[in-house]
Each structure stands twice: as structure tokens, then as C-alpha cells.
GROMACS .gro file of C-alpha atoms in nm:
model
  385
    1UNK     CA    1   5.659  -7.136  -0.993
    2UNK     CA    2   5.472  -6.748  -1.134
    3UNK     CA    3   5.583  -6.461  -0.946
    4UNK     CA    4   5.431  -6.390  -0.685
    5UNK     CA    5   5.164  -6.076  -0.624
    6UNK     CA    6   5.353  -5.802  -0.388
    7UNK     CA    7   5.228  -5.752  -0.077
    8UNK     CA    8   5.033  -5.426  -0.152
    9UNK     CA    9   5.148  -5.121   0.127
   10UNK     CA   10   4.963  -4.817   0.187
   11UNK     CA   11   5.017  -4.624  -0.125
   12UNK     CA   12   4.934  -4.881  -0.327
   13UNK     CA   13   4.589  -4.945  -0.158
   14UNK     CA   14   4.528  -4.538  -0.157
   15UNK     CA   15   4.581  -4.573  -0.571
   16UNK     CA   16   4.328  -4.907  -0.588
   17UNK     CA   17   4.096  -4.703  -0.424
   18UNK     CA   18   4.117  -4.389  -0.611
   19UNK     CA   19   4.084  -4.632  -0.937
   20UNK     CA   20   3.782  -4.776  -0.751
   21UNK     CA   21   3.585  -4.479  -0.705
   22UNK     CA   22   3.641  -4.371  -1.063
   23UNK     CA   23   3.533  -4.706  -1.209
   24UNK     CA   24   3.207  -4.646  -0.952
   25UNK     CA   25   3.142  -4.321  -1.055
   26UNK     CA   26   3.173  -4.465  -1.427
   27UNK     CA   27   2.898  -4.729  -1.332
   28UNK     CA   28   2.645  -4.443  -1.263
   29UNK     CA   29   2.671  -4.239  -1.511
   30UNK     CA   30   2.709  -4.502  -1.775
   31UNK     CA   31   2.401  -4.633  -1.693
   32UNK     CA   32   2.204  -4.361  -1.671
   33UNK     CA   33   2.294  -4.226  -2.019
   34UNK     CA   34   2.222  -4.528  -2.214
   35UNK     CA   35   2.173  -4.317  -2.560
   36UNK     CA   36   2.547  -4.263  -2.580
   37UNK     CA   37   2.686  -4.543  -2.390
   38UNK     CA   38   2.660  -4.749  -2.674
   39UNK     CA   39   2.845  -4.596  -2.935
   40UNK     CA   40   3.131  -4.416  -2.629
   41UNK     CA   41   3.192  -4.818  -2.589
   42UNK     CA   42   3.255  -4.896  -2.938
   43UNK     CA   43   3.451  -4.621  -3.010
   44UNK     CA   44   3.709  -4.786  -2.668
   45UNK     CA   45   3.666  -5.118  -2.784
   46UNK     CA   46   3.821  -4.978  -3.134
   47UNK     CA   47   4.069  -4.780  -2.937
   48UNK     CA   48   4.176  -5.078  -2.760
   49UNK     CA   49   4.222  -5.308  -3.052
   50UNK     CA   50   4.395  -5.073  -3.226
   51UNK     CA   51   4.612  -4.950  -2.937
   52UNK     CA   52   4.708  -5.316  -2.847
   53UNK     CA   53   4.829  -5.406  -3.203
   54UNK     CA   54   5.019  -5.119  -3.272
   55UNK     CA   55   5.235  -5.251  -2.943
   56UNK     CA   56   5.342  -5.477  -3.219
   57UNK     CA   57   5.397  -5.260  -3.511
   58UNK     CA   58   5.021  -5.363  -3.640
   59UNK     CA   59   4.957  -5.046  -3.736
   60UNK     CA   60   4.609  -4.895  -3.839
   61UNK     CA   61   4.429  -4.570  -3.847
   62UNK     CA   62   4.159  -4.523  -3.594
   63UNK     CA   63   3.933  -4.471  -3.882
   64UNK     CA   64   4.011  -4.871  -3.934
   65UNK     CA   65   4.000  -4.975  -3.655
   66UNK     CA   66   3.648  -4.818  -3.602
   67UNK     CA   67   3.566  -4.993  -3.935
   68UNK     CA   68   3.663  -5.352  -3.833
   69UNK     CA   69   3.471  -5.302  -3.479
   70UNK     CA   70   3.141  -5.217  -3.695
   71UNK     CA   71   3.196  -5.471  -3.898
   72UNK     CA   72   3.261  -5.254  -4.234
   73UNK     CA   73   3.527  -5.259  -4.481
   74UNK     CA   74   3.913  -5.124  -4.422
   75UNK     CA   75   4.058  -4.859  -4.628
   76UNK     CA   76   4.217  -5.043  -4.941
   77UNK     CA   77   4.562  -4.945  -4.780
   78UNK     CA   78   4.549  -5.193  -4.526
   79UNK     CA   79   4.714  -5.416  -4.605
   80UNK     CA   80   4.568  -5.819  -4.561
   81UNK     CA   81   4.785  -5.901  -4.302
   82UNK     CA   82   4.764  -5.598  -4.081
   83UNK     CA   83   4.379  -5.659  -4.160
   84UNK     CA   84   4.336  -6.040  -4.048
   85UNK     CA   85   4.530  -5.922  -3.729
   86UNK     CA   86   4.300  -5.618  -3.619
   87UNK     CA   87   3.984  -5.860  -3.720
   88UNK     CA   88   4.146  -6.135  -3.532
   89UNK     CA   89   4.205  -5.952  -3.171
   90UNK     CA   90   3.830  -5.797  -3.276
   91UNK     CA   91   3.714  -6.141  -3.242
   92UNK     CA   92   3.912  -6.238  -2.949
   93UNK     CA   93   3.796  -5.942  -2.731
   94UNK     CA   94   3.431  -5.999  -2.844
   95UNK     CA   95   3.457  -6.329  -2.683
   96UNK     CA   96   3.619  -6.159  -2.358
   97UNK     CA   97   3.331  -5.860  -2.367
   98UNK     CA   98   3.096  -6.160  -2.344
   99UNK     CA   99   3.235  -6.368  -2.058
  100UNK     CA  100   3.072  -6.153  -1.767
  101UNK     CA  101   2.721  -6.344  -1.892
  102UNK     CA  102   2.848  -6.707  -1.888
  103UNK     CA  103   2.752  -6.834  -1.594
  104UNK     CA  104   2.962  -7.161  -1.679
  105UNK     CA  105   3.254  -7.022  -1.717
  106UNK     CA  106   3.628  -7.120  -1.569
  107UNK     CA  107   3.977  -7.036  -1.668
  108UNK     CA  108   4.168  -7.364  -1.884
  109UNK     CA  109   4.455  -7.417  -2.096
  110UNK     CA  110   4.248  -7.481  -2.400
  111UNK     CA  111   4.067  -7.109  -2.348
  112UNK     CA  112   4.384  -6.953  -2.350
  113UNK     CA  113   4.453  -7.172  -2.643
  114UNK     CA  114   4.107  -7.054  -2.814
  115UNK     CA  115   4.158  -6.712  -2.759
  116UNK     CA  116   4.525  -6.715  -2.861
  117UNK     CA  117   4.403  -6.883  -3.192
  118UNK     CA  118   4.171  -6.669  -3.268
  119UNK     CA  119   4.442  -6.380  -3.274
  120UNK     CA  120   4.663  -6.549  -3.440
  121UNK     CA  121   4.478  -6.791  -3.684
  122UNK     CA  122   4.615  -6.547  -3.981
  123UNK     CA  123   4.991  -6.719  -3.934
  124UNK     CA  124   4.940  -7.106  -3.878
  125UNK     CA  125   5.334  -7.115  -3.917
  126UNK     CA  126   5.340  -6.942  -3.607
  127UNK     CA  127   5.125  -7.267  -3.389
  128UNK     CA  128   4.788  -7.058  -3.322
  129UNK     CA  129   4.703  -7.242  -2.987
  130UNK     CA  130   4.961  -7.387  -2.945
  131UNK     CA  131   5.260  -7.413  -2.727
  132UNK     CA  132   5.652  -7.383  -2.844
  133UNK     CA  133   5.835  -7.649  -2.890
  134UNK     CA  134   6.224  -7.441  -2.848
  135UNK     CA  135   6.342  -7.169  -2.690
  136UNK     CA  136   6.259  -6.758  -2.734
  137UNK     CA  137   6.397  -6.447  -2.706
  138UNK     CA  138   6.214  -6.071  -2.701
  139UNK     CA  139   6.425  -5.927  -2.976
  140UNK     CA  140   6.620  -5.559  -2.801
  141UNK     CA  141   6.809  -5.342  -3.018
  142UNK     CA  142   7.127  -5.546  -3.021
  143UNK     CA  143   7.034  -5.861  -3.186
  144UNK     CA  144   7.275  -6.001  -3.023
  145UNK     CA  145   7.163  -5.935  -2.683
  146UNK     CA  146   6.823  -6.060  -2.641
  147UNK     CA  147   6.553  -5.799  -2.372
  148UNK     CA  148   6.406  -6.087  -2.234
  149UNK     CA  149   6.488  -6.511  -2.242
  150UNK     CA  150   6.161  -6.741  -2.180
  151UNK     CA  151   6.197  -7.018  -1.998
  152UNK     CA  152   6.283  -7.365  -2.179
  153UNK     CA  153   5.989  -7.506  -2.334
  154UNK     CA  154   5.999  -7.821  -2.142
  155UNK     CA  155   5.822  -7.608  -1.836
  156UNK     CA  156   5.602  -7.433  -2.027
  157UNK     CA  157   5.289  -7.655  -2.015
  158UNK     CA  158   5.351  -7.732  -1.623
  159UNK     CA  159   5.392  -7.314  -1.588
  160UNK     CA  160   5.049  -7.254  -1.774
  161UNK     CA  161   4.882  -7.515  -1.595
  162UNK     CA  162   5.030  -7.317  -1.279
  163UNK     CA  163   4.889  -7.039  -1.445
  164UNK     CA  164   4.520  -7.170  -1.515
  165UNK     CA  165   4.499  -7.295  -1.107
  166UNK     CA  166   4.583  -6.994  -1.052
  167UNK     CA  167   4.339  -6.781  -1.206
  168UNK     CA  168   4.094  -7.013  -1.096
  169UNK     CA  169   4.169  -7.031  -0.735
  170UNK     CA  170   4.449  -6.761  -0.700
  171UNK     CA  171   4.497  -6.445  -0.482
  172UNK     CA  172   4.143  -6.436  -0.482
  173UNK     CA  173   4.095  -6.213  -0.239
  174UNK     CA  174   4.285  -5.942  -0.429
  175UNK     CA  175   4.097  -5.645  -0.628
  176UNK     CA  176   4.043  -5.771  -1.005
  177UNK     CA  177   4.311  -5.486  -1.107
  178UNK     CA  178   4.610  -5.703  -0.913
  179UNK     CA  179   4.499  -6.001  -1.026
  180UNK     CA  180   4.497  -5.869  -1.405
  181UNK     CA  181   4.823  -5.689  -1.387
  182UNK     CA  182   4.919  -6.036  -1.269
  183UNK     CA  183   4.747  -6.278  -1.463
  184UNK     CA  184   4.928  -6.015  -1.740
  185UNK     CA  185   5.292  -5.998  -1.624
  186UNK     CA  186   5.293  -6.408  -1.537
  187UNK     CA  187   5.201  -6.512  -1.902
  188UNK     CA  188   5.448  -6.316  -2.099
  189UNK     CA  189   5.675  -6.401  -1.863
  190UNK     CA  190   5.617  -6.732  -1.939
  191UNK     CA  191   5.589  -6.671  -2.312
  192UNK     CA  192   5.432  -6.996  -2.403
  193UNK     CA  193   5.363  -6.885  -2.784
  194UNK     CA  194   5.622  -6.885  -3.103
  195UNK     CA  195   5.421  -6.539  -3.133
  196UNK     CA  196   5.116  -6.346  -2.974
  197UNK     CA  197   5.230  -6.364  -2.621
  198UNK     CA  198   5.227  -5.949  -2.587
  199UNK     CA  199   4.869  -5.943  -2.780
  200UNK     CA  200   4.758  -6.268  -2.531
  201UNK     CA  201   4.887  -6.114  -2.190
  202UNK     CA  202   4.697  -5.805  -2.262
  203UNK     CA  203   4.399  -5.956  -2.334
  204UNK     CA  204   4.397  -6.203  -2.055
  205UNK     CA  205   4.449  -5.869  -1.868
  206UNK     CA  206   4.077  -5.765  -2.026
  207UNK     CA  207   3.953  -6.090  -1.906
  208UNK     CA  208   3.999  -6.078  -1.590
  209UNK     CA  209   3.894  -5.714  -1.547
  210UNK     CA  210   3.567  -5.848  -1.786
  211UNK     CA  211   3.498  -6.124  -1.494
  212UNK     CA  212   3.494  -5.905  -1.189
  213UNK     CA  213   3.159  -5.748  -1.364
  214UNK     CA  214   3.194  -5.415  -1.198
  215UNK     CA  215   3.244  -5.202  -1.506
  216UNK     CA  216   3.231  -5.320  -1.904
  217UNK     CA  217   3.575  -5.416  -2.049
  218UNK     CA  218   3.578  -5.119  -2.286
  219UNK     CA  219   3.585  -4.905  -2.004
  220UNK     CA  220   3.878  -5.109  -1.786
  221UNK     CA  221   4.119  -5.166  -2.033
  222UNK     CA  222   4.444  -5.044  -2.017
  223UNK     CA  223   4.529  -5.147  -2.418
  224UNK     CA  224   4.415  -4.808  -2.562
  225UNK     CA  225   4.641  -4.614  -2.339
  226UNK     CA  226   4.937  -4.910  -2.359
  227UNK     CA  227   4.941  -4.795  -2.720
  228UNK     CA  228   5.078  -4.432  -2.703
  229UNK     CA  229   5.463  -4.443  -2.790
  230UNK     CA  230   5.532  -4.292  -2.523
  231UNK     CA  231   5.360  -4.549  -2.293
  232UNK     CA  232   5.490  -4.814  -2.495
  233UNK     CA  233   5.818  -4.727  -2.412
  234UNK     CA  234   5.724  -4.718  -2.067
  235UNK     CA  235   5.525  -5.105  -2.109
  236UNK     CA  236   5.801  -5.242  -2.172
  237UNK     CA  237   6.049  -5.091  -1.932
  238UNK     CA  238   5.823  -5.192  -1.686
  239UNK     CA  239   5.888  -5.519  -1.794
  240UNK     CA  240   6.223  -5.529  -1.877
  241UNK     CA  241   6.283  -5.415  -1.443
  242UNK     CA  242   6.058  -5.732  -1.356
  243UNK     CA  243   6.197  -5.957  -1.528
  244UNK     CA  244   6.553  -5.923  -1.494
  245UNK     CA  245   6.636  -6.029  -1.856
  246UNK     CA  246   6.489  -6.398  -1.811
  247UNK     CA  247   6.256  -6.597  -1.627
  248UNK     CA  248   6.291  -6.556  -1.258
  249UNK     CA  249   5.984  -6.637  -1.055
  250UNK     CA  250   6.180  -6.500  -0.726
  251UNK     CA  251   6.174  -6.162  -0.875
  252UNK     CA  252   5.979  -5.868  -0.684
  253UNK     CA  253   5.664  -5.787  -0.959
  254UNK     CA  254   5.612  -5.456  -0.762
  255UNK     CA  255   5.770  -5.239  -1.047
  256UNK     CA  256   5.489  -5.412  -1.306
  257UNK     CA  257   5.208  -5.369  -1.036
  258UNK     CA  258   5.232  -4.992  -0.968
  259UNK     CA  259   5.302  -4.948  -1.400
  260UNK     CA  260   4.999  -5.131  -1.425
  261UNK     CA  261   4.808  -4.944  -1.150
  262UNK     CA  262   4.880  -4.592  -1.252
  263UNK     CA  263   4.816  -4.670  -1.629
  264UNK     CA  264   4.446  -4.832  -1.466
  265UNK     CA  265   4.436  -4.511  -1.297
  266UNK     CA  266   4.547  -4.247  -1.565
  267UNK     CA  267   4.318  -4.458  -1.792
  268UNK     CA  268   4.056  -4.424  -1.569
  269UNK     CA  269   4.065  -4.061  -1.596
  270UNK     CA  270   4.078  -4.085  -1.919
  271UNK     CA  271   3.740  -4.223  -1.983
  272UNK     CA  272   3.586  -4.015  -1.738
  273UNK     CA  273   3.656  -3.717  -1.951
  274UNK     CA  274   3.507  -3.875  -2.225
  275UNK     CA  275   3.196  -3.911  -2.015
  276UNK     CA  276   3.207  -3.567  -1.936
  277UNK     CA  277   3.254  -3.469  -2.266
  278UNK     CA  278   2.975  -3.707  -2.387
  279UNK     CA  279   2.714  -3.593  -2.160
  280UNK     CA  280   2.815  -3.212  -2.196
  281UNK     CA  281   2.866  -3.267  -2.623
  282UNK     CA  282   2.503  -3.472  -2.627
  283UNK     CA  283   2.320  -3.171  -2.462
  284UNK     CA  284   2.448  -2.925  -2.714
  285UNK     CA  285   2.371  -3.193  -3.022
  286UNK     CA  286   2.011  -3.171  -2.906
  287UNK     CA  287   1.991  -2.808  -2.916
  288UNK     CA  288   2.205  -2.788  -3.239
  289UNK     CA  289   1.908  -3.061  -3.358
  290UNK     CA  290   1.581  -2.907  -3.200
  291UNK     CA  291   1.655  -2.547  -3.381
  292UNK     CA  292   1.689  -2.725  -3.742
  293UNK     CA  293   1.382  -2.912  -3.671
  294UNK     CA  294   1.594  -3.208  -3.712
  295UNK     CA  295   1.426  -3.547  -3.570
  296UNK     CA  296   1.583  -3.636  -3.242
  297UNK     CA  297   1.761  -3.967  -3.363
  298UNK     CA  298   1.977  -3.731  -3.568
  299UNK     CA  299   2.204  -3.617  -3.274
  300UNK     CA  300   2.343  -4.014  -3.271
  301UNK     CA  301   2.451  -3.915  -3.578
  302UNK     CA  302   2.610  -3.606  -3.507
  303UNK     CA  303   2.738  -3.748  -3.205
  304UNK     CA  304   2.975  -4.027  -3.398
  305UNK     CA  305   3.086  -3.770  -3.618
  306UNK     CA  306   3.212  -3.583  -3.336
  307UNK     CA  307   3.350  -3.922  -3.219
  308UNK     CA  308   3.565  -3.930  -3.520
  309UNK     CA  309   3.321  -4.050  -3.777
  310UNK     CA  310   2.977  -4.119  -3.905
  311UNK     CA  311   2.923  -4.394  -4.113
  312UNK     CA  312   2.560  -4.439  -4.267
  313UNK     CA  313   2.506  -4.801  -4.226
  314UNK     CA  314   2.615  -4.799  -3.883
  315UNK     CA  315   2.399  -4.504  -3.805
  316UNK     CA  316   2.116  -4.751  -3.982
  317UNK     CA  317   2.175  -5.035  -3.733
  318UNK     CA  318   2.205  -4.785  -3.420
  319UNK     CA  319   1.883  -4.617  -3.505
  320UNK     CA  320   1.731  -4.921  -3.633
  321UNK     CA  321   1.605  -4.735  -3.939
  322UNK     CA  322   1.557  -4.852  -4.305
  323UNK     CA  323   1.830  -4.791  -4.539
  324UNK     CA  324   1.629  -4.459  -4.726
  325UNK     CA  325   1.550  -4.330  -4.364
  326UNK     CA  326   1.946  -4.358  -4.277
  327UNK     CA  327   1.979  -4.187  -4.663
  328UNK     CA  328   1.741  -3.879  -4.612
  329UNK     CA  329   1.886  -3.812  -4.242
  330UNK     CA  330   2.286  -3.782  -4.319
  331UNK     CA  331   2.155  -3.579  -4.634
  332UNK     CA  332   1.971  -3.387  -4.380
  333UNK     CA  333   2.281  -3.305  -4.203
  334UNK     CA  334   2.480  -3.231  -4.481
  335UNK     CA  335   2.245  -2.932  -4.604
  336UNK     CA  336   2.262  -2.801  -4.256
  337UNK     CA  337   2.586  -2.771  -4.274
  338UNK     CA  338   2.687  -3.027  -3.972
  339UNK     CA  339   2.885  -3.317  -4.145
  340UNK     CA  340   3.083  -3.315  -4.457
  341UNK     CA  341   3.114  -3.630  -4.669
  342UNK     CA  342   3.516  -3.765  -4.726
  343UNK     CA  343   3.583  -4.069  -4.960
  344UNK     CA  344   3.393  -4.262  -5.204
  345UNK     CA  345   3.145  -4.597  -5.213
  346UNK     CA  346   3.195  -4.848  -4.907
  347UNK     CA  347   3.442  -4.642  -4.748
  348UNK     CA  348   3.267  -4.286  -4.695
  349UNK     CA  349   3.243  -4.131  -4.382
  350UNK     CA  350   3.090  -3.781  -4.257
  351UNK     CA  351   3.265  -3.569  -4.018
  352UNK     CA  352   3.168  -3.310  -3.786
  353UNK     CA  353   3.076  -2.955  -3.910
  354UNK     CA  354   2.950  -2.634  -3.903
  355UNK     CA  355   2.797  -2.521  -3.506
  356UNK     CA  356   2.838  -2.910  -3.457
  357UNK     CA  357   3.202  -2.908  -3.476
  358UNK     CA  358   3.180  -2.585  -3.248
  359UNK     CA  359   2.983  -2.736  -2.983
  360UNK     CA  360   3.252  -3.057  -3.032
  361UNK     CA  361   3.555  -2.816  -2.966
  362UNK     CA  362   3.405  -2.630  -2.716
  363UNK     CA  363   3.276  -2.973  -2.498
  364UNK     CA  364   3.663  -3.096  -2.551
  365UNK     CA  365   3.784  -2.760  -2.383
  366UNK     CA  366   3.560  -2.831  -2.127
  367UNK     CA  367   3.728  -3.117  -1.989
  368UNK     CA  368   4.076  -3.124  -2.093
  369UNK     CA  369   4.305  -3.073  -1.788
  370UNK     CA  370   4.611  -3.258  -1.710
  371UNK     CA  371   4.650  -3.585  -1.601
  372UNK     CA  372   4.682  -3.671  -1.228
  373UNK     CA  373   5.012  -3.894  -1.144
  374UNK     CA  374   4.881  -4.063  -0.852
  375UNK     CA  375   5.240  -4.209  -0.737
  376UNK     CA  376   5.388  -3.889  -0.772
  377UNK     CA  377   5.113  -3.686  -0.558
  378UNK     CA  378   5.146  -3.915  -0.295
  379UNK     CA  379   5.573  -3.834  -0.269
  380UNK     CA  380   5.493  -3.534  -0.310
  381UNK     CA  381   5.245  -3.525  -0.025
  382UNK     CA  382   5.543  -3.752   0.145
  383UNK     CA  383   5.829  -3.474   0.128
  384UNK     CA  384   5.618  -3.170   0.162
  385UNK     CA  385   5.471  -3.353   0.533
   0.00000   0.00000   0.00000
């Protein structure tokens, strides 16, 4: 037995729709801005991998994390561990970004299995793909009092065949956003890993927000924002009030559904600012360009060093220019004044500059506000009626 989705009441269905219109709204503009939609994704897709590891105490800089999504080399501080992990869940969400285009697809024991491998595939002591053959405990500050017991591993295969029905047939007429917050909550409650299970049920999340097709899976994942401390704290307390300490299928998964709603929701605002500040940034970058006589593909540029970074060869693949083109245009941008170089060799980067960085920190003060609680507005609303 998987607990069960809660039947959702009328606060819950004004939230889903408030995260609906925002991923709409997202839709539009994202495709009609298709010069920076490209490089906005990456930069969530490295947010997400990097906010999802450091869950579990993988820890990397975003500069890293950018690098292993672009397929360039780590700092030489990472160390080769921490590195086959981040390139590991890189893989694993590049299959899930795909999955929206397979017209063959289905949900089975041995994708879950694939996918967890591919995470994991680093530590073959740990079973990549495949299930536990004992017992396991979530580890809490007393080691002698363990946050959460999985259920005995004799179950385990009958639970994730449960699971794989279910996600096949399931709930099916429930938005995509219940039935990942479920699909999330029902495998680490099940926990059928020696290790991964976290890194699994949040990407399993991903998938299923991937298969609805309504917006990318850069823009509906939850990982990035899952990977504050503060909301990691909050992950797992969520967690901790579902599951009662060990598995119990009768439990009420409300307290999971509306964490995982308002962090859909605050995330949801939070990428909408982005494509505020995207548009808003982009318009300036092409004045900032036009005045230098720079050539137009030159504000890509200056746009992912506003991002965080530029990195030559990736500008080279964006702009599909030769490798003395890519040269002579960063050099460009240096003279002017609007990146400055930092490191040496295979790991230099340019960052934002000059006017550049002005019209950067002026498009950020454009759109910064605080974040909406959407629970809390509507008890609000409640007591003040």
C-alpha cells in the first residue's frame, strides 16, 4: 500500500491554480524570447543539480555546477567524488529533460533502476539500480534514534511495483504538481536504495512534471529552491510530519502536499523574476552593445556574464562561431570595459563589468520584491473576513 493523495479542499485548488497561471504565463514569454531562453534554462538546470546534491552534503559552487552542465572542466578543488556525483545527476536529468519527446515512453521498475544508476554509478558498493537487501534508517542527530525507518526489504519490490502501476495508471486525473509531490513523497518513503533515495525522489519529482509537457523541467523544478538551508530544513520537516518516523501508508500526506505546493509556487515566482529580469537586462545589453558598435551576438555574451559567468567556448557553441571569432569578441568586451577575465587556462571565466554590470544591478532592482506565501495570504484573508 503508498499513501494515498489527499483529497485536495479549496485552498489547495486556489494555490494549484495560482501555480498554473504562472507556469502559463512562463509558456508565453519563454517562447517568445527564444535568444535568452536558452542559456536562462541552463543556468536552472545547473541550479537544480547543484541545489539537489547539496541536500546531501554534495557540495559545489555554482560556478561548477554551471561547468559540468556545459560540459567543461570543474575547478581542481572538486574533489572526484563530489565531481562523479554532480556529472552523474547531470546525466540523469538530461535523460528526464528528454522524456517529453518519447512518444514510447511508460513508467517501469528498470527506469527507475536506470536513472537511479546513473546517479549513483560512482559507488557500486552502494547497488546502483538496485534494490536493498536489509533494513535502513535516515540517520537524525541522535544516532541512536533513527528520523525515519524504511520498510523491511522483503516489501520493497512489491511497493515499487505498486509504485510503477501507479504512475502509470494512478490519480490520473490529478494536476502533474500532485502527482509529482506524490510520486516524490511515496518513493522515499519507500526507500528502496542502500543510497540515492533523496537524489531519486526528487528527480522522479522532475519526471513527472517533464511528462505533463506544459512547461520545460528547468523551469518546474522545485530542486534549486529545495537546496537553500533554510528550505532544507523545512524538506525534511515536511517529511519527518508525514511519515511519522516509519513507514505508514495510512498516514495523511497533506503536510508533504501543501510543502510541496508552496515551494512549486514560491519557485514559480522565482523564475518569473528571472524572466523579468532577462527580458528587462537583454534590452539594456543591446543598447550597452549598439553604442560600442559591438556585433549583436555579443550581448549573449554579456548576458551569461551577468548570469554569473561567461565562458568562451560555451559562448562559441551558443553563437555557433569559430574558435578566433569567439577569441576576438570576449577580447572585444574586455577593452570596453564590460567583462573582466578571473582564473587561468581551462578554467577562466569573464564576469560582468563596467555599464554592463550597471544595467545587471539595476534590472535585479527591478524585480526583487518579496516572496508571496500563498498559504499564509489565504489565513490571512480567512481571519481578516
Amino acid at each position: 500500500m503508498l499513501l494515498q493523495t489527499p483529497k485536495l479542499d479549496d485552498d489547495d485548488l486556489r494555490v494549484l491554480g495560482e501555480i498554473e497561471q504562472m507556469r502559463r504565463d512562463l509558456q508565453l514569454h519563454v517562447r517568445a524570447h527564444p535568444r535568452w531562453t536558452g542559456q536562462l534554462r541552463r543556468e536552472l538546470f545547473a541550479a537544480a543539480v547543484q541545489g539537489s546534491n547539496t541536500i546531501e552534503q554534495i557540495t559545489v559552487s555554482m560556478s561548477d555546477a554551471r561547468a559540468a552542465v556545459e560540459g567543461q572542466t570543474l575547478s581542481a578543488d572538486v574533489d572526484e567524488q563530489t565531481q562523479l556525483a554532480i556529472l552523474g545527476y547531470r546525466d540523469a536529468m538530461t535523460f528526464v529533460q528528454q522524456t517529453p519527446l518519447m512518444a514510447n515512453f511508460s513508467y517501469g521498475e528498470m527506469l527507475l533502476a536506470s536513472l537511479h544508476f546513473m546517479i549513483l554509478k560512482y559507488n557500486l558498493p552502494k547497488w546502483p539500480g538496485r534494490y536493498r537487501a536489509g533494513g535502513i534508517y535516515v540517520t537524525s542527530n541522535d544516532p541512536l534514534e533513527p528520523a525515519y525507518t524504511g520498510p523491511d526489504a522483503d516489501v520493497v519490490p512489491e511497493l515499487m511495483r505498486e509504485l510503477v502501476e501507479w504512475l502509470n495508471d494512478g490519480d490520473l486525473d490529478q494536476p502533474a504538481l500532485v502527482r509529482g509531490a506524490m510520486a516524490h513523497l511515496n518513493l522515499v518513503c519507500i526507500h528502496p536504495w542502500r543510497d540515492g533515495n533523496g537524489r531519486m525522489g526528487r528527480c522522479l519529482h522532475t519526471l513527472v512534471l517533464a511528462r505533463d509537457g506544459v512547461l520545460a523541467p528547468e523551469f518546474s523544478s522545485i530542486e534549486q529552491w529545495l537546496g537553500d538551508q533554510v528550505h532544507t530544513v523545512q524538506y525534511y520537516q515536511a517529511l519527518q510530519e508525514t511519515q511519522g518516523g516509519s513507514f505508514q501508508p495510512e498516514r495523511d500526506a497533506r503536510p508533504w502536499l501543501r510543502f510541496a505546493l508552496t515551494a512549486h509556487h514560491k519557485q514559480a515566482q522565482l523564475v518569473q523574476r528571472r524572466v523579468d529580469y532577462s527580458e528587462r537586462l537583454w534590452r539594456e545589453l543591446e543598447r550597452v552593445a549598439a553604442e560600442r558598435g559591438l556585433p549583436e551576438r555579443t550581448v549573449s555574451a554579456l548576458y551569461a556574464a551577468a548570469l554569473g559567468e561567461l565562458r568562451r567556448t560555451t559562448y562559441q557553441g551558443d553563437e555557433e562561431l569559430t574558435r578566433d571569432q569567439a577569441i576576438r569578441d570576449v577580447q572585444a568586451l574586455v577593452k570596453h570595459g564590460l567583462v573582466r577575465p578571473l582564473g587561468n587556462a581551462r578554467t577562466r571565466v569573464y564576469l560582468i563589468d563596467g555599464v554592463a554590470k550597471d544595467a545587471h544591478l539595476a534590472s535585479v532592482d527591478a524585480v526583487r520584491k518579496p516572496m508571496r506565501e500563498p498559504y499564509r495570504e489565504i489565513e490571512r484573508e480567512r481571519r481578516r473576513a
